[in-house]
mmCIF file of C-alpha atoms and ligand atoms in Angstrom:
data_model
loop_
_atom_site.group_PDB
_atom_site.id
_atom_site.type_symbol
_atom_site.label_atom_id
_atom_site.label_comp_id
_atom_site.label_asym_id
_atom_site.label_seq_id
_atom_site.Cartn_x
_atom_site.Cartn_y
_atom_site.Cartn_z
ATOM 1 C CA MET A 1 228.439 -0.124 -70.415
ATOM 2 C CA ALA A 2 229.435 3.118 -68.717
ATOM 3 C CA LYS A 3 233.176 3.670 -68.378
ATOM 4 C CA HIS A 4 232.986 4.748 -64.724
ATOM 5 C CA SER A 5 230.776 3.998 -61.751
ATOM 6 C CA ILE A 6 230.593 6.686 -59.097
ATOM 7 C CA VAL A 7 228.691 6.706 -55.806
ATOM 8 C CA LEU A 8 226.449 9.767 -55.634
ATOM 9 C CA ILE A 9 225.301 10.994 -52.238
ATOM 10 C CA PRO A 10 222.738 13.786 -52.720
ATOM 11 C CA GLY A 11 222.837 14.707 -49.005
ATOM 12 C CA ASP A 12 220.546 17.156 -47.214
ATOM 13 C CA GLY A 13 219.379 20.766 -47.524
ATOM 14 C CA ILE A 14 220.750 22.191 -50.783
ATOM 15 C CA GLY A 15 222.594 18.891 -51.388
ATOM 16 C CA PRO A 16 220.038 17.332 -53.788
ATOM 17 C CA GLU A 17 219.834 20.611 -55.756
ATOM 18 C CA VAL A 18 223.572 21.068 -56.236
ATOM 19 C CA THR A 19 224.257 17.379 -56.897
ATOM 20 C CA ARG A 20 221.512 17.308 -59.577
ATOM 21 C CA ALA A 21 223.058 20.303 -61.339
ATOM 22 C CA THR A 22 226.580 18.875 -61.048
ATOM 23 C CA ARG A 23 225.538 15.516 -62.410
ATOM 24 C CA ARG A 24 223.984 17.212 -65.463
ATOM 25 C CA VAL A 25 227.137 19.247 -66.092
ATOM 26 C CA LEU A 26 229.444 16.221 -65.829
ATOM 27 C CA GLU A 27 227.284 14.151 -68.177
ATOM 28 C CA SER A 28 226.933 17.024 -70.680
ATOM 29 C CA ALA A 29 230.728 17.354 -70.709
ATOM 30 C CA GLY A 30 230.937 13.759 -71.946
ATOM 31 C CA LEU A 31 231.479 11.675 -68.816
ATOM 32 C CA SER A 32 230.398 8.082 -69.337
ATOM 33 C CA VAL A 33 229.121 7.181 -65.905
ATOM 34 C CA GLU A 34 226.773 4.964 -63.968
ATOM 35 C CA TRP A 35 225.728 6.791 -60.787
ATOM 36 C CA VAL A 36 225.176 4.619 -57.730
ATOM 37 C CA GLU A 37 222.865 6.850 -55.704
ATOM 38 C CA LEU A 38 222.793 6.239 -51.942
ATOM 39 C CA PRO A 39 221.791 8.265 -48.899
ATOM 40 C CA ALA A 40 223.709 9.739 -45.975
ATOM 41 C CA GLY A 41 222.858 12.280 -43.305
ATOM 42 C CA ALA A 42 219.333 13.191 -42.239
ATOM 43 C CA ALA A 43 218.090 11.718 -45.560
ATOM 44 C CA ALA A 44 219.328 8.273 -44.482
ATOM 45 C CA ILE A 45 217.375 8.429 -41.201
ATOM 46 C CA GLU A 46 214.256 9.610 -43.085
ATOM 47 C CA GLN A 47 214.622 6.607 -45.405
ATOM 48 C CA GLY A 48 214.599 4.253 -42.420
ATOM 49 C CA PHE A 49 218.314 3.528 -41.953
ATOM 50 C CA ASP A 50 219.513 3.460 -38.363
ATOM 51 C CA ASN A 51 222.771 5.324 -38.993
ATOM 52 C CA VAL A 52 223.442 8.645 -40.750
ATOM 53 C CA LEU A 53 226.074 6.721 -42.678
ATOM 54 C CA PRO A 54 224.351 3.457 -43.698
ATOM 55 C CA GLU A 55 226.525 0.371 -44.115
ATOM 56 C CA ARG A 56 225.264 0.100 -47.730
ATOM 57 C CA THR A 57 226.557 3.558 -48.597
ATOM 58 C CA LEU A 58 229.916 2.836 -46.985
ATOM 59 C CA ALA A 59 230.225 -0.532 -48.750
ATOM 60 C CA ALA A 60 229.407 1.062 -52.120
ATOM 61 C CA ILE A 61 232.160 3.675 -51.732
ATOM 62 C CA LYS A 62 234.605 0.901 -50.799
ATOM 63 C CA ALA A 63 233.584 -1.056 -53.903
ATOM 64 C CA HIS A 64 233.477 1.820 -56.418
ATOM 65 C CA LYS A 65 236.347 3.772 -54.816
ATOM 66 C CA VAL A 66 235.046 7.201 -55.833
ATOM 67 C CA ALA A 67 232.113 9.227 -54.484
ATOM 68 C CA LEU A 68 230.624 12.628 -55.196
ATOM 69 C CA LYS A 69 228.914 13.889 -52.088
ATOM 70 C CA GLY A 70 226.489 16.695 -51.363
ATOM 71 C CA PRO A 71 226.581 18.344 -47.926
ATOM 72 C CA VAL A 72 224.769 16.573 -45.122
ATOM 73 C CA THR A 73 223.126 17.613 -41.898
ATOM 74 C CA THR A 74 224.075 15.595 -38.862
ATOM 75 C CA PRO A 75 221.103 15.599 -36.462
ATOM 76 C CA ILE A 76 222.414 17.367 -33.361
ATOM 77 C CA GLY A 77 222.044 15.797 -29.899
ATOM 78 C CA LYS A 78 220.710 12.442 -31.162
ATOM 79 C CA GLY A 79 223.899 10.511 -30.556
ATOM 80 C CA PHE A 80 224.955 10.215 -34.198
ATOM 81 C CA GLN A 81 228.600 10.728 -35.095
ATOM 82 C CA SER A 82 229.033 13.176 -37.980
ATOM 83 C CA VAL A 83 228.800 11.526 -41.428
ATOM 84 C CA ASN A 84 231.931 13.306 -42.518
ATOM 85 C CA VAL A 85 233.974 12.212 -39.521
ATOM 86 C CA GLN A 86 232.698 8.610 -39.963
ATOM 87 C CA LEU A 87 233.519 8.600 -43.673
ATOM 88 C CA ARG A 88 237.009 9.951 -43.124
ATOM 89 C CA LYS A 89 237.775 7.472 -40.355
ATOM 90 C CA LYS A 90 236.120 4.363 -41.799
ATOM 91 C CA LEU A 91 237.574 4.842 -45.279
ATOM 92 C CA ASN A 92 240.843 6.263 -43.970
ATOM 93 C CA LEU A 93 240.452 9.382 -46.111
ATOM 94 C CA TYR A 94 243.425 10.974 -44.434
ATOM 95 C CA ALA A 95 243.977 13.988 -46.687
ATOM 96 C CA ALA A 96 241.530 16.822 -47.259
ATOM 97 C CA VAL A 97 242.664 18.871 -50.228
ATOM 98 C CA ARG A 98 241.079 22.261 -50.858
ATOM 99 C CA PRO A 99 242.356 24.458 -53.659
ATOM 100 C CA VAL A 100 241.463 28.130 -53.209
ATOM 101 C CA ARG A 101 241.985 30.555 -56.058
ATOM 102 C CA ASN A 102 240.563 33.747 -57.467
ATOM 103 C CA LEU A 103 238.013 33.065 -60.165
ATOM 104 C CA PRO A 104 237.601 35.179 -63.268
ATOM 105 C CA GLY A 105 234.867 37.788 -62.939
ATOM 106 C CA ILE A 106 234.507 37.360 -59.159
ATOM 107 C CA LYS A 107 235.588 40.608 -57.563
ATOM 108 C CA THR A 108 237.233 40.220 -54.153
ATOM 109 C CA ARG A 109 239.564 42.332 -52.028
ATOM 110 C CA PHE A 110 242.624 40.416 -53.222
ATOM 111 C CA ASP A 111 244.001 39.269 -56.574
ATOM 112 C CA GLY A 112 246.429 36.502 -57.402
ATOM 113 C CA ILE A 113 245.287 34.024 -54.748
ATOM 114 C CA ASP A 114 246.171 30.477 -55.689
ATOM 115 C CA MET A 115 246.682 28.347 -52.610
ATOM 116 C CA VAL A 116 245.988 24.750 -51.647
ATOM 117 C CA ILE A 117 245.098 23.671 -48.130
ATOM 118 C CA VAL A 118 246.112 20.139 -47.186
ATOM 119 C CA ARG A 119 244.420 19.130 -43.942
ATOM 120 C CA GLU A 120 245.010 16.002 -41.849
ATOM 121 C CA ASN A 121 241.598 14.411 -41.715
ATOM 122 C CA THR A 122 241.651 11.549 -39.226
ATOM 123 C CA GLU A 123 242.849 12.703 -35.801
ATOM 124 C CA GLY A 124 243.725 15.844 -33.817
ATOM 125 C CA LEU A 125 240.840 17.240 -31.785
ATOM 126 C CA TYR A 126 238.349 15.523 -34.109
ATOM 127 C CA SER A 127 239.120 12.162 -32.553
ATOM 128 C CA GLY A 128 235.951 12.649 -30.506
ATOM 129 C CA ILE A 129 237.552 11.434 -27.283
ATOM 130 C CA GLU A 130 235.884 13.526 -24.601
ATOM 131 C CA ASN A 131 235.473 12.969 -20.886
ATOM 132 C CA GLU A 132 233.681 14.459 -17.981
ATOM 133 C CA VAL A 133 236.334 14.462 -15.270
ATOM 134 C CA VAL A 134 233.942 15.650 -12.550
ATOM 135 C CA PRO A 135 230.575 17.381 -13.059
ATOM 136 C CA GLY A 136 231.292 20.760 -14.622
ATOM 137 C CA VAL A 137 234.769 19.812 -15.884
ATOM 138 C CA VAL A 138 235.261 18.155 -19.284
ATOM 139 C CA THR A 139 238.262 17.345 -21.431
ATOM 140 C CA SER A 140 238.664 16.819 -25.166
ATOM 141 C CA LEU A 141 241.678 14.841 -26.238
ATOM 142 C CA LYS A 142 243.911 15.935 -29.119
ATOM 143 C CA VAL A 143 245.531 12.910 -30.730
ATOM 144 C CA ALA A 144 248.621 12.990 -32.935
ATOM 145 C CA SER A 145 250.313 9.836 -34.169
ATOM 146 C CA GLU A 146 253.620 9.617 -35.987
ATOM 147 C CA VAL A 147 252.027 7.420 -38.658
ATOM 148 C CA ALA A 148 249.268 9.942 -39.488
ATOM 149 C CA CYS A 149 251.552 13.001 -39.252
ATOM 150 C CA THR A 150 254.131 11.418 -41.549
ATOM 151 C CA ARG A 151 251.461 10.170 -43.980
ATOM 152 C CA ILE A 152 249.874 13.619 -44.428
ATOM 153 C CA ALA A 153 253.272 15.336 -44.709
ATOM 154 C CA ARG A 154 254.372 12.899 -47.404
ATOM 155 C CA TYR A 155 251.032 13.393 -49.207
ATOM 156 C CA ALA A 156 251.454 17.195 -49.163
ATOM 157 C CA PHE A 157 255.018 17.100 -50.498
ATOM 158 C CA ARG A 158 254.087 14.582 -53.189
ATOM 159 C CA TYR A 159 251.070 16.706 -54.174
ATOM 160 C CA ALA A 160 253.265 19.842 -54.338
ATOM 161 C CA THR A 161 255.811 18.048 -56.507
ATOM 162 C CA ARG A 162 253.222 16.656 -58.938
ATOM 163 C CA ARG A 163 251.422 19.996 -59.261
ATOM 164 C CA GLY A 164 254.598 22.045 -59.747
ATOM 165 C CA ARG A 165 254.079 23.894 -56.465
ATOM 166 C CA LYS A 166 257.106 25.542 -54.857
ATOM 167 C CA LYS A 167 256.543 25.903 -51.132
ATOM 168 C CA ILE A 168 254.837 24.198 -48.205
ATOM 169 C CA THR A 169 253.975 26.193 -45.092
ATOM 170 C CA VAL A 170 252.932 24.348 -41.947
ATOM 171 C CA PHE A 171 250.551 26.228 -39.644
ATOM 172 C CA HIS A 172 250.987 25.057 -36.042
ATOM 173 C CA LYS A 173 250.858 25.959 -32.388
ATOM 174 C CA ALA A 174 253.843 23.912 -31.224
ATOM 175 C CA ASN A 175 254.871 26.712 -28.874
ATOM 176 C CA ILE A 176 251.859 25.728 -26.731
ATOM 177 C CA MET A 177 251.054 22.160 -27.801
ATOM 178 C CA LYS A 178 254.646 21.076 -27.707
ATOM 179 C CA MET A 179 254.045 17.341 -28.019
ATOM 180 C CA SER A 180 251.125 17.011 -30.472
ATOM 181 C CA ASP A 181 251.910 19.928 -32.795
ATOM 182 C CA GLY A 182 255.599 19.252 -32.129
ATOM 183 C CA LEU A 183 255.167 15.764 -33.585
ATOM 184 C CA PHE A 184 253.279 17.191 -36.577
ATOM 185 C CA LEU A 185 256.128 19.641 -37.231
ATOM 186 C CA ASN A 186 258.924 17.104 -36.752
ATOM 187 C CA SER A 187 257.233 14.704 -39.161
ATOM 188 C CA ALA A 188 256.864 17.392 -41.854
ATOM 189 C CA ARG A 189 260.441 18.588 -41.317
ATOM 190 C CA LYS A 190 261.747 15.025 -41.681
ATOM 191 C CA ILE A 191 259.860 14.367 -44.940
ATOM 192 C CA HIS A 192 261.121 17.691 -46.308
ATOM 193 C CA GLU A 193 264.751 16.985 -45.407
ATOM 194 C CA GLU A 194 264.845 13.312 -46.344
ATOM 195 C CA GLU A 195 262.497 13.068 -49.329
ATOM 196 C CA TYR A 196 261.626 16.483 -50.809
ATOM 197 C CA PRO A 197 264.469 18.974 -50.135
ATOM 198 C CA ASN A 198 263.670 20.620 -53.506
ATOM 199 C CA ILE A 199 260.326 22.000 -52.198
ATOM 200 C CA ASP A 200 260.701 25.122 -50.009
ATOM 201 C CA TYR A 201 259.481 24.579 -46.473
ATOM 202 C CA GLU A 202 258.490 26.962 -43.693
ATOM 203 C CA GLU A 203 256.756 26.772 -40.322
ATOM 204 C CA THR A 204 254.443 29.540 -39.093
ATOM 205 C CA ILE A 205 252.554 29.807 -35.818
ATOM 206 C CA ILE A 206 248.911 29.691 -36.858
ATOM 207 C CA ASP A 207 247.792 33.001 -35.372
ATOM 208 C CA ALA A 208 250.530 34.894 -37.204
ATOM 209 C CA GLY A 209 249.785 32.752 -40.250
ATOM 210 C CA CYS A 210 246.132 33.843 -40.270
ATOM 211 C CA MET A 211 247.229 37.469 -40.208
ATOM 212 C CA LYS A 212 249.548 36.856 -43.163
ATOM 213 C CA MET A 213 246.698 35.116 -44.985
ATOM 214 C CA VAL A 214 244.586 38.251 -44.949
ATOM 215 C CA GLN A 215 247.493 40.652 -45.510
ATOM 216 C CA LYS A 216 249.267 38.923 -48.385
ATOM 217 C CA PRO A 217 247.304 35.822 -49.412
ATOM 218 C CA GLU A 218 248.910 35.783 -52.853
ATOM 219 C CA ALA A 219 252.233 34.816 -51.213
ATOM 220 C CA ILE A 220 250.807 31.502 -49.949
ATOM 221 C CA ASP A 221 251.337 28.328 -51.951
ATOM 222 C CA VAL A 222 250.540 25.031 -50.152
ATOM 223 C CA LEU A 223 249.387 25.065 -46.504
ATOM 224 C CA LEU A 224 249.716 21.919 -44.427
ATOM 225 C CA MET A 225 248.022 21.552 -41.041
ATOM 226 C CA GLU A 226 246.220 19.305 -38.579
ATOM 227 C CA ASN A 227 242.492 18.684 -38.571
ATOM 228 C CA LEU A 228 240.868 21.547 -36.626
ATOM 229 C CA TYR A 229 243.226 24.223 -37.966
ATOM 230 C CA GLY A 230 242.516 23.017 -41.505
ATOM 231 C CA ASP A 231 238.770 23.202 -40.949
ATOM 232 C CA VAL A 232 238.881 26.804 -39.714
ATOM 233 C CA VAL A 233 241.501 28.040 -42.162
ATOM 234 C CA SER A 234 239.589 26.536 -45.137
ATOM 235 C CA ASP A 235 236.578 28.774 -44.463
ATOM 236 C CA LEU A 236 238.844 31.787 -43.925
ATOM 237 C CA ALA A 237 240.490 31.070 -47.279
ATOM 238 C CA ALA A 238 237.063 30.615 -48.931
ATOM 239 C CA GLY A 239 236.106 34.090 -47.726
ATOM 240 C CA LEU A 240 239.123 35.547 -49.503
ATOM 241 C CA VAL A 241 237.988 34.390 -52.940
ATOM 242 C CA GLY A 242 234.213 34.883 -52.860
ATOM 243 C CA GLY A 243 232.785 32.605 -50.188
ATOM 244 C CA LEU A 244 231.784 29.025 -49.653
ATOM 245 C CA GLY A 245 229.963 28.789 -52.978
ATOM 246 C CA VAL A 246 233.231 28.733 -54.926
ATOM 247 C CA VAL A 247 235.568 26.415 -53.014
ATOM 248 C CA PRO A 248 235.816 22.712 -53.892
ATOM 249 C CA GLY A 249 237.264 19.915 -51.844
ATOM 250 C CA SER A 250 238.320 16.307 -51.784
ATOM 251 C CA ASN A 251 238.975 13.694 -49.142
ATOM 252 C CA ILE A 252 241.621 11.298 -50.309
ATOM 253 C CA GLY A 253 242.768 7.930 -48.983
ATOM 254 C CA ASP A 254 244.867 5.138 -50.449
ATOM 255 C CA ASP A 255 241.785 3.056 -51.354
ATOM 256 C CA ALA A 256 238.966 5.584 -51.897
ATOM 257 C CA ALA A 257 238.249 9.261 -52.481
ATOM 258 C CA VAL A 258 235.203 11.392 -51.696
ATOM 259 C CA PHE A 259 234.718 14.714 -53.463
ATOM 260 C CA GLU A 260 232.576 17.438 -51.912
ATOM 261 C CA ALA A 261 232.298 21.198 -51.585
ATOM 262 C CA VAL A 262 233.539 22.923 -48.437
ATOM 263 C CA HIS A 263 230.088 24.400 -47.727
ATOM 264 C CA GLY A 264 227.332 22.804 -45.649
ATOM 265 C CA SER A 265 223.690 21.989 -46.332
ATOM 266 C CA ALA A 266 222.627 25.679 -46.083
ATOM 267 C CA PRO A 267 219.173 25.084 -44.558
ATOM 268 C CA ASP A 268 218.424 28.815 -44.899
ATOM 269 C CA ILE A 269 218.214 28.547 -48.706
ATOM 270 C CA ALA A 270 217.365 24.854 -49.160
ATOM 271 C CA GLY A 271 214.565 23.987 -51.578
ATOM 272 C CA LYS A 272 214.517 27.446 -53.143
ATOM 273 C CA GLY A 273 216.586 26.582 -56.201
ATOM 274 C CA VAL A 274 219.030 29.422 -55.546
ATOM 275 C CA ALA A 275 222.099 27.584 -54.223
ATOM 276 C CA ASN A 276 225.329 27.997 -56.118
ATOM 277 C CA PRO A 277 226.324 24.590 -57.543
ATOM 278 C CA LEU A 278 229.777 25.812 -58.603
ATOM 279 C CA ALA A 279 231.697 24.519 -55.573
ATOM 280 C CA LEU A 280 230.365 21.002 -56.145
ATOM 281 C CA ILE A 281 230.938 21.285 -59.900
ATOM 282 C CA MET A 282 234.543 22.289 -59.136
ATOM 283 C CA SER A 283 234.800 19.316 -56.770
ATOM 284 C CA GLY A 284 233.551 17.232 -59.715
ATOM 285 C CA VAL A 285 236.400 18.625 -61.808
ATOM 286 C CA MET A 286 238.866 17.518 -59.111
ATOM 287 C CA MET A 287 237.207 14.106 -59.216
ATOM 288 C CA LEU A 288 237.597 13.903 -63.000
ATOM 289 C CA ASN A 289 241.318 14.711 -62.719
ATOM 290 C CA HIS A 290 241.615 12.021 -60.035
ATOM 291 C CA MET A 291 239.970 9.574 -62.474
ATOM 292 C CA HIS A 292 242.325 10.653 -65.285
ATOM 293 C CA GLU A 293 239.512 12.262 -67.287
ATOM 294 C CA GLU A 294 241.573 15.431 -67.687
ATOM 295 C CA GLU A 295 240.029 16.443 -71.003
ATOM 296 C CA ILE A 296 236.470 16.429 -69.673
ATOM 297 C CA ALA A 297 237.670 18.256 -66.566
ATOM 298 C CA LYS A 298 239.265 20.962 -68.709
ATOM 299 C CA ARG A 299 236.096 21.351 -70.790
ATOM 300 C CA ILE A 300 234.043 22.073 -67.658
ATOM 301 C CA LYS A 301 236.647 24.435 -66.193
ATOM 302 C CA THR A 302 236.843 26.416 -69.436
ATOM 303 C CA ALA A 303 233.034 26.638 -69.464
ATOM 304 C CA TYR A 304 232.643 27.931 -65.901
ATOM 305 C CA ASP A 305 235.527 30.367 -66.354
ATOM 306 C CA ALA A 306 233.653 31.710 -69.418
ATOM 307 C CA VAL A 307 230.299 31.970 -67.603
ATOM 308 C CA LEU A 308 231.925 33.748 -64.652
ATOM 309 C CA THR A 309 233.888 36.129 -66.882
ATOM 310 C CA GLU A 310 230.713 37.054 -68.767
ATOM 311 C CA GLY A 311 229.029 37.668 -65.412
ATOM 312 C CA LYS A 312 225.493 37.476 -66.847
ATOM 313 C CA THR A 313 224.409 34.254 -65.151
ATOM 314 C CA LEU A 314 225.636 34.344 -61.570
ATOM 315 C CA THR A 315 223.901 32.976 -58.488
ATOM 316 C CA ARG A 316 222.835 35.285 -55.674
ATOM 317 C CA ASP A 317 225.850 34.633 -53.434
ATOM 318 C CA LEU A 318 228.015 36.051 -56.255
ATOM 319 C CA GLY A 319 225.819 39.112 -56.763
ATOM 320 C CA GLY A 320 223.648 37.711 -59.578
ATOM 321 C CA LYS A 321 220.051 36.552 -59.871
ATOM 322 C CA ALA A 322 220.379 33.139 -61.505
ATOM 323 C CA GLY A 323 219.064 29.965 -59.910
ATOM 324 C CA THR A 324 220.927 26.683 -59.509
ATOM 325 C CA GLU A 325 219.625 25.098 -62.731
ATOM 326 C CA GLU A 326 219.972 28.314 -64.728
ATOM 327 C CA PHE A 327 223.651 28.502 -63.825
ATOM 328 C CA ALA A 328 224.134 24.864 -64.830
ATOM 329 C CA ASP A 329 222.290 25.517 -68.128
ATOM 330 C CA ALA A 330 224.586 28.476 -68.914
ATOM 331 C CA LEU A 331 227.615 26.319 -68.258
ATOM 332 C CA ILE A 332 226.300 23.460 -70.395
ATOM 333 C CA ALA A 333 225.556 25.911 -73.236
ATOM 334 C CA LYS A 334 229.220 26.976 -73.207
ATOM 335 C CA MET A 335 230.336 23.391 -73.787
ATOM 336 C CA LYS A 336 228.319 22.936 -76.985
HETATM 337 P P1 NAD B 1 226.666 26.311 -44.566
HETATM 338 O O1 NAD B 1 227.918 26.202 -45.370
HETATM 339 O O2 NAD B 1 225.615 25.346 -44.847
HETATM 340 O O3 NAD B 1 226.065 27.790 -44.746
HETATM 341 C C1 NAD B 1 226.763 28.981 -44.401
HETATM 342 C C2 NAD B 1 226.202 30.159 -45.226
HETATM 343 O O4 NAD B 1 226.677 30.036 -46.574
HETATM 344 C C3 NAD B 1 224.685 30.159 -45.301
HETATM 345 O O5 NAD B 1 224.231 31.497 -45.289
HETATM 346 C C4 NAD B 1 224.372 29.537 -46.640
HETATM 347 O O6 NAD B 1 223.162 29.964 -47.235
HETATM 348 C C5 NAD B 1 225.580 29.947 -47.482
HETATM 349 N N1 NAD B 1 225.908 28.933 -48.496
HETATM 350 C C6 NAD B 1 226.506 27.737 -48.269
HETATM 351 N N2 NAD B 1 226.631 27.057 -49.411
HETATM 352 C C7 NAD B 1 226.109 27.838 -50.374
HETATM 353 C C8 NAD B 1 225.924 27.665 -51.779
HETATM 354 N N3 NAD B 1 226.321 26.559 -52.424
HETATM 355 N N4 NAD B 1 225.316 28.659 -52.481
HETATM 356 C C9 NAD B 1 224.911 29.782 -51.861
HETATM 357 N N5 NAD B 1 225.062 30.010 -50.535
HETATM 358 C C10 NAD B 1 225.643 29.037 -49.799
HETATM 359 O O7 NAD B 1 227.120 26.244 -43.028
HETATM 360 P P2 NAD B 1 226.246 26.088 -41.714
HETATM 361 O O8 NAD B 1 225.006 26.923 -41.824
HETATM 362 O O9 NAD B 1 227.199 26.312 -40.618
HETATM 363 O O10 NAD B 1 225.851 24.554 -41.674
HETATM 364 C C11 NAD B 1 224.568 24.045 -42.067
HETATM 365 C C12 NAD B 1 224.583 22.531 -41.925
HETATM 366 O O11 NAD B 1 225.538 21.962 -42.816
HETATM 367 C C13 NAD B 1 224.919 22.012 -40.526
HETATM 368 O O12 NAD B 1 224.067 20.929 -40.225
HETATM 369 C C14 NAD B 1 226.346 21.514 -40.671
HETATM 370 O O13 NAD B 1 226.643 20.479 -39.778
HETATM 371 C C15 NAD B 1 226.360 21.025 -42.100
HETATM 372 N N6 NAD B 1 227.689 20.996 -42.757
HETATM 373 C C16 NAD B 1 227.931 19.946 -43.584
HETATM 374 C C17 NAD B 1 229.130 19.897 -44.275
HETATM 375 C C18 NAD B 1 229.375 18.719 -45.193
HETATM 376 O O14 NAD B 1 228.536 17.849 -45.301
HETATM 377 N N7 NAD B 1 230.498 18.658 -45.856
HETATM 378 C C19 NAD B 1 230.071 20.919 -44.159
HETATM 379 C C20 NAD B 1 229.776 21.998 -43.325
HETATM 380 C C21 NAD B 1 228.564 22.037 -42.633
#
C-alpha cells in the first residue's frame, strides 16, 4: 500500500500538462503515493458537475488532507465563485505561503532575493460582499476580523521562528483604512510583543514597501499582509526572480493544505507542451516538506538546481527551448 494519498487536481489550460510532469518527478524521486485524481474549474463543468468545485473534490481534500492543484479557469460571468476562493473559505486555508528566491542559473536584475510572502487568505476585499447602492453606484466590502488577523499573524511568526527567519514586515495602508488595516496591524503587533519578541518586526505602508521591493529586494525577509495586497505583491515578487514559472505556493489551514503554483492556467500556451512545470514541482517540494518527506524534497531541489545551473534544458519562459516533458526528463535524469 502506498505510504501517502494525495488529491490531485489537474485543473485547466496548462494545468494537466504541468501536473503530469510534476507527478512523474515526485514519483521518480521515490514518493510512495496513491493519487486521488478529481476535477475542479472548467474541467469540472465539462465533466458534468454543477459547480466548479464539486462536492466530491472538496470531500476528498477534507479526507486526505493534502492536495496538489494545477491552475484552474473560473468561467467568467456565469455566476460561479472562483474555485480558489471557495477552496480557501470552505477548507479554512487561511495562510497562503509563497517563497520567492533567486534560482541558480536564472539571470535577473537582482541577486540575493530570498523572501517569503505570507498572505491572509480568507477575508479582506476577497470576501465577495458587493452591493449596488443605486444604479451606477456599487460598493465592495473589506472585512477584517480579529480572529483571522491574529491567526495569520501567529502563523507568520511561528513560520519565521521554525525557518530561522529574522524579520517580519507588515505591508499595510492603515493611514487610509484605519479600522480594517488598523486591526491587521494591531493584531500583528500584539503577537510580536506577547509571543515572538525575538523576531524583528516592522510596519511599512504598502506603496513605499513596493518601492523598497524593487530597489532593495534582498533586504526583505518575511512579508505579512492581507488578502488583496498579498495577491498583487506575490506577482510583483515573482517578476523579480524570473516570472510566474518559478514561484511555488501553498494554502495552509489547520486541517488541510493545498499546494499550487502562483501562475494561472495560461490559455495562451495551453496544449502546446511548452509550459514550465517548475513552479508546480517547487510547490510539490513544499508539499513533501509539509508531509515530512524532507529527503525526497531535497533530492528534487538538488536536481532542479543542477538542471537550472547547467542551463541546457530550460523552458521558453526562461530563455530556453525545452518543452514541459523534456524539462521533467532532465530533472529525473539528475536524480538517477
Ligand atoms: P497566467 O498566470 O495564466 O498567465 C500570465 C502569463 O504568464 C501568460 O503569458 C502565460 O503564458 C505565462 N505563464 C504562466 N504560467 C506559466 C508557466 N508555467 N510556464 C510558462 N509561462 C507561463 O495569468 P492570466 O493569463 O491572468 O490568467 C489565466 C487564467 O488563469 C484566468 O482564467 C485566471 O482566472 C486563472 N488563474 C488561476 C489561478 C489558480 O488557479 N491558482 C491563478 C491565477 C490565475
